mmCIF file of C-alpha atoms in Angstrom:
data_model
loop_
_atom_site.group_PDB
_atom_site.id
_atom_site.type_symbol
_atom_site.label_atom_id
_atom_site.label_comp_id
_atom_site.label_asym_id
_atom_site.label_seq_id
_atom_site.Cartn_x
_atom_site.Cartn_y
_atom_site.Cartn_z
ATOM 1 C CA UNK W 1 -47.686 24.524 41.926
ATOM 2 C CA UNK W 2 -45.259 21.636 42.047
ATOM 3 C CA UNK W 3 -41.549 22.266 41.648
ATOM 4 C CA UNK W 4 -39.695 20.152 39.113
ATOM 5 C CA UNK W 5 -35.961 19.453 39.014
ATOM 6 C CA UNK W 6 -34.113 17.540 36.296
ATOM 7 C CA UNK W 7 -31.608 15.025 37.661
ATOM 8 C CA UNK W 8 -29.091 13.006 35.665
ATOM 9 C CA UNK W 9 -28.088 9.898 37.598
ATOM 10 C CA UNK W 10 -24.575 8.431 37.596
ATOM 11 C CA UNK W 11 -25.642 5.842 35.028
ATOM 12 C CA UNK W 12 -26.834 8.636 32.702
ATOM 13 C CA UNK W 13 -30.537 8.033 33.296
ATOM 14 C CA UNK W 14 -32.658 11.193 33.425
ATOM 15 C CA UNK W 15 -35.333 11.540 36.103
ATOM 16 C CA UNK W 16 -37.309 14.458 37.458
ATOM 17 C CA UNK W 17 -37.739 15.127 41.143
ATOM 18 C CA UNK W 18 -41.202 16.554 41.759
ATOM 19 C CA UNK W 19 -42.010 18.329 45.039
ATOM 20 C CA UNK W 20 -45.668 19.049 45.772
ATOM 21 C CA UNK W 21 -46.614 21.293 48.678
ATOM 22 C CA UNK W 22 -49.860 20.277 50.355
ATOM 23 C CA UNK W 23 -49.981 23.172 52.797
ATOM 24 C CA UNK W 24 -49.239 22.912 56.505
ATOM 25 C CA UNK W 25 -50.245 20.447 59.188
ATOM 26 C CA UNK W 26 -51.759 21.395 62.573
ATOM 27 C CA UNK W 27 -48.324 22.151 64.034
ATOM 28 C CA UNK W 28 -47.485 24.536 61.172
ATOM 29 C CA UNK W 29 -45.013 22.137 59.557
ATOM 30 C CA UNK W 30 -44.892 22.075 55.745
ATOM 31 C CA UNK W 31 -46.524 18.978 54.244
ATOM 32 C CA UNK W 32 -44.417 18.214 51.162
ATOM 33 C CA UNK W 33 -44.567 15.082 49.048
ATOM 34 C CA UNK W 34 -41.548 14.264 46.906
ATOM 35 C CA UNK W 35 -41.851 11.918 43.956
ATOM 36 C CA UNK W 36 -39.292 10.822 41.363
ATOM 37 C CA UNK W 37 -40.569 10.455 37.816
ATOM 38 C CA UNK W 38 -38.665 8.487 35.194
ATOM 39 C CA UNK W 39 -39.045 10.026 31.735
ATOM 40 C CA UNK W 40 -38.611 8.474 28.297
ATOM 41 C CA UNK W 41 -34.834 8.228 27.886
ATOM 42 C CA UNK W 42 -35.060 8.466 24.084
ATOM 43 C CA UNK W 43 -36.947 11.778 24.120
ATOM 44 C CA UNK W 44 -35.295 15.162 23.705
ATOM 45 C CA UNK W 45 -34.719 17.262 26.851
ATOM 46 C CA UNK W 46 -37.650 19.522 25.884
ATOM 47 C CA UNK W 47 -39.950 16.513 25.428
ATOM 48 C CA UNK W 48 -38.763 15.065 28.724
ATOM 49 C CA UNK W 49 -39.531 18.338 30.489
ATOM 50 C CA UNK W 50 -43.030 18.403 28.949
ATOM 51 C CA UNK W 51 -43.621 14.801 30.117
ATOM 52 C CA UNK W 52 -42.487 15.689 33.628
ATOM 53 C CA UNK W 53 -44.647 18.821 33.719
ATOM 54 C CA UNK W 54 -47.716 16.888 32.546
ATOM 55 C CA UNK W 55 -47.055 14.189 35.134
ATOM 56 C CA UNK W 56 -46.469 16.743 37.914
ATOM 57 C CA UNK W 57 -49.814 18.457 37.220
ATOM 58 C CA UNK W 58 -51.641 15.124 37.350
ATOM 59 C CA UNK W 59 -49.711 14.147 40.487
ATOM 60 C CA UNK W 60 -50.558 17.429 42.205
ATOM 61 C CA UNK W 61 -54.263 16.973 41.394
ATOM 62 C CA UNK W 62 -54.224 13.427 42.725
ATOM 63 C CA UNK W 63 -52.490 14.412 45.956
ATOM 64 C CA UNK W 64 -54.760 17.385 46.563
ATOM 65 C CA UNK W 65 -57.793 15.138 46.035
ATOM 66 C CA UNK W 66 -56.535 12.834 48.777
ATOM 67 C CA UNK W 67 -54.978 10.052 46.703
ATOM 68 C CA UNK W 68 -52.186 8.120 48.338
ATOM 69 C CA UNK W 69 -48.964 7.312 46.463
ATOM 70 C CA UNK W 70 -47.971 4.532 48.807
ATOM 71 C CA UNK W 71 -48.695 1.878 46.156
ATOM 72 C CA UNK W 72 -46.349 3.553 43.685
ATOM 73 C CA UNK W 73 -43.564 3.768 46.234
ATOM 74 C CA UNK W 74 -43.936 0.403 48.002
ATOM 75 C CA UNK W 75 -42.227 -2.669 46.587
ATOM 76 C CA UNK W 76 -44.363 -5.778 46.334
ATOM 77 C CA UNK W 77 -42.005 -7.565 48.711
ATOM 78 C CA UNK W 78 -42.496 -4.920 51.427
ATOM 79 C CA UNK W 79 -46.256 -4.961 50.871
ATOM 80 C CA UNK W 80 -46.310 -8.776 51.166
ATOM 81 C CA UNK W 81 -44.499 -8.609 54.522
ATOM 82 C CA UNK W 82 -46.940 -5.993 55.798
ATOM 83 C CA UNK W 83 -49.905 -7.990 54.486
ATOM 84 C CA UNK W 84 -48.706 -11.231 56.097
ATOM 85 C CA UNK W 85 -48.217 -9.555 59.476
ATOM 86 C CA UNK W 86 -51.752 -8.135 59.200
ATOM 87 C CA UNK W 87 -53.211 -11.529 58.198
ATOM 88 C CA UNK W 88 -51.509 -13.291 61.119
ATOM 89 C CA UNK W 89 -54.215 -11.933 63.435
ATOM 90 C CA UNK W 90 -57.030 -12.511 60.934
ATOM 91 C CA UNK W 91 -56.547 -16.194 60.048
ATOM 92 C CA UNK W 92 -56.407 -19.539 61.803
ATOM 93 C CA UNK W 93 -52.833 -20.702 62.391
ATOM 94 C CA UNK W 94 -52.831 -23.474 59.757
ATOM 95 C CA UNK W 95 -54.401 -21.179 57.146
ATOM 96 C CA UNK W 96 -51.825 -18.510 57.900
ATOM 97 C CA UNK W 97 -49.003 -21.060 57.525
ATOM 98 C CA UNK W 98 -50.366 -22.063 54.100
ATOM 99 C CA UNK W 99 -50.686 -18.409 53.030
ATOM 100 C CA UNK W 100 -47.196 -17.586 54.273
ATOM 101 C CA UNK W 101 -45.666 -20.524 52.388
ATOM 102 C CA UNK W 102 -47.446 -19.632 49.129
ATOM 103 C CA UNK W 103 -46.651 -15.923 49.432
ATOM 104 C CA UNK W 104 -42.960 -16.386 50.286
ATOM 105 C CA UNK W 105 -42.218 -19.358 48.018
ATOM 106 C CA UNK W 106 -44.386 -18.656 44.964
ATOM 107 C CA UNK W 107 -45.800 -15.129 44.798
ATOM 108 C CA UNK W 108 -43.025 -12.864 46.141
ATOM 109 C CA UNK W 109 -40.194 -14.363 44.041
ATOM 110 C CA UNK W 110 -42.120 -13.497 40.868
ATOM 111 C CA UNK W 111 -43.324 -10.000 41.829
ATOM 112 C CA UNK W 112 -40.249 -8.955 43.846
ATOM 113 C CA UNK W 113 -38.912 -6.417 41.308
ATOM 114 C CA UNK W 114 -42.256 -4.575 40.969
ATOM 115 C CA UNK W 115 -43.944 -1.750 42.836
ATOM 116 C CA UNK W 116 -47.496 -2.571 43.960
ATOM 117 C CA UNK W 117 -49.146 0.027 41.703
ATOM 118 C CA UNK W 118 -47.193 -1.152 38.630
ATOM 119 C CA UNK W 119 -48.660 -4.665 38.685
ATOM 120 C CA UNK W 120 -51.380 -4.937 36.039
ATOM 121 C CA UNK W 121 -53.639 -7.712 34.705
ATOM 122 C CA UNK W 122 -51.300 -8.882 31.868
ATOM 123 C CA UNK W 123 -48.495 -9.415 34.399
ATOM 124 C CA UNK W 124 -50.857 -11.412 36.636
ATOM 125 C CA UNK W 125 -51.834 -13.608 33.676
ATOM 126 C CA UNK W 126 -48.168 -14.175 32.818
ATOM 127 C CA UNK W 127 -47.572 -15.195 36.438
ATOM 128 C CA UNK W 128 -50.478 -17.666 36.301
ATOM 129 C CA UNK W 129 -48.992 -19.228 33.151
ATOM 130 C CA UNK W 130 -45.717 -19.866 34.999
ATOM 131 C CA UNK W 131 -47.659 -21.961 37.500
ATOM 132 C CA UNK W 132 -49.087 -24.334 34.881
ATOM 133 C CA UNK W 133 -47.259 -27.648 34.895
ATOM 134 C CA UNK W 134 -45.695 -26.942 38.295
ATOM 135 C CA UNK W 135 -48.939 -26.978 40.296
ATOM 136 C CA UNK W 136 -52.325 -28.668 40.113
ATOM 137 C CA UNK W 137 -55.369 -26.607 39.088
ATOM 138 C CA UNK W 138 -56.584 -26.487 42.696
ATOM 139 C CA UNK W 139 -53.225 -25.140 43.868
ATOM 140 C CA UNK W 140 -53.178 -22.508 41.109
ATOM 141 C CA UNK W 141 -56.660 -21.428 42.179
ATOM 142 C CA UNK W 142 -55.540 -21.155 45.826
ATOM 143 C CA UNK W 143 -52.510 -19.074 44.862
ATOM 144 C CA UNK W 144 -54.720 -16.874 42.667
ATOM 145 C CA UNK W 145 -57.172 -16.374 45.544
ATOM 146 C CA UNK W 146 -54.363 -15.407 47.926
ATOM 147 C CA UNK W 147 -52.963 -12.927 45.395
ATOM 148 C CA UNK W 148 -56.394 -11.444 44.750
ATOM 149 C CA UNK W 149 -56.927 -11.100 48.502
ATOM 150 C CA UNK W 150 -53.619 -9.266 48.772
ATOM 151 C CA UNK W 151 -54.719 -6.758 46.142
ATOM 152 C CA UNK W 152 -58.160 -6.345 47.765
ATOM 153 C CA UNK W 153 -56.297 -5.359 50.924
ATOM 154 C CA UNK W 154 -54.117 -2.954 48.900
ATOM 155 C CA UNK W 155 -57.327 -1.303 47.666
ATOM 156 C CA UNK W 156 -58.658 -1.060 51.228
ATOM 157 C CA UNK W 157 -55.338 0.473 52.319
ATOM 158 C CA UNK W 158 -55.679 2.937 49.385
ATOM 159 C CA UNK W 159 -52.471 1.816 47.714
ATOM 160 C CA UNK W 160 -54.201 1.010 44.401
ATOM 161 C CA UNK W 161 -57.634 1.633 42.925
ATOM 162 C CA UNK W 162 -58.306 -1.542 40.928
ATOM 163 C CA UNK W 163 -57.561 -5.189 41.681
ATOM 164 C CA UNK W 164 -55.424 -6.441 38.755
ATOM 165 C CA UNK W 165 -56.498 -10.022 39.523
ATOM 166 C CA UNK W 166 -60.165 -9.226 38.964
ATOM 167 C CA UNK W 167 -60.107 -9.656 35.180
ATOM 168 C CA UNK W 168 -57.111 -11.978 34.917
ATOM 169 C CA UNK W 169 -57.836 -15.306 33.243
ATOM 170 C CA UNK W 170 -56.636 -18.289 35.247
ATOM 171 C CA UNK W 171 -55.073 -21.021 33.088
ATOM 172 C CA UNK W 172 -55.721 -24.704 33.626
ATOM 173 C CA UNK W 173 -53.449 -27.688 33.223
ATOM 174 C CA UNK W 174 -54.487 -29.497 30.059
ATOM 175 C CA UNK W 175 -53.354 -32.859 31.397
ATOM 176 C CA UNK W 176 -55.796 -32.851 34.312
ATOM 177 C CA UNK W 177 -59.133 -34.499 33.675
ATOM 178 C CA UNK W 178 -62.149 -32.221 33.615
ATOM 179 C CA UNK W 179 -65.794 -33.034 33.756
ATOM 180 C CA UNK W 180 -67.950 -35.441 35.686
ATOM 181 C CA UNK W 181 -67.214 -39.104 36.210
#
């Protein structure tokens, strides 16, 4: 069973610290995962405790079934750095330079405040809309492909389960001509 502790931060925000014991490793050392859960600040203390308990039970099940919480704990910026260093060995130099420029100049500034696991399809679509008017359709498509590749890697690294880019609709610039000539 997970242990739950109510914590009131200096700014008055209430969070719960959840400690889940996953047994011992081969050396006999306790394997404990600690996770901080932010509850609804408008709920009563009893409701907050119920939310935390419900979350802790689900968290314990996930951890015991082998799920990894790295995606919930890793900022997008840190993930992007890790992903770029991995891709450096996988891509041709000029392709890597293009990826690095797009990631650092376009993608990271938008997603910087988010954790990897908190990025969902509506946020991706909002990001795509910010690109319209600033970039050509081909550039938007390249940026979208890079972002989707980043999330495919996050799935492979077991940080998330679903690629949020998969179902995101990519907008097009209305001023660019479409069709055959």
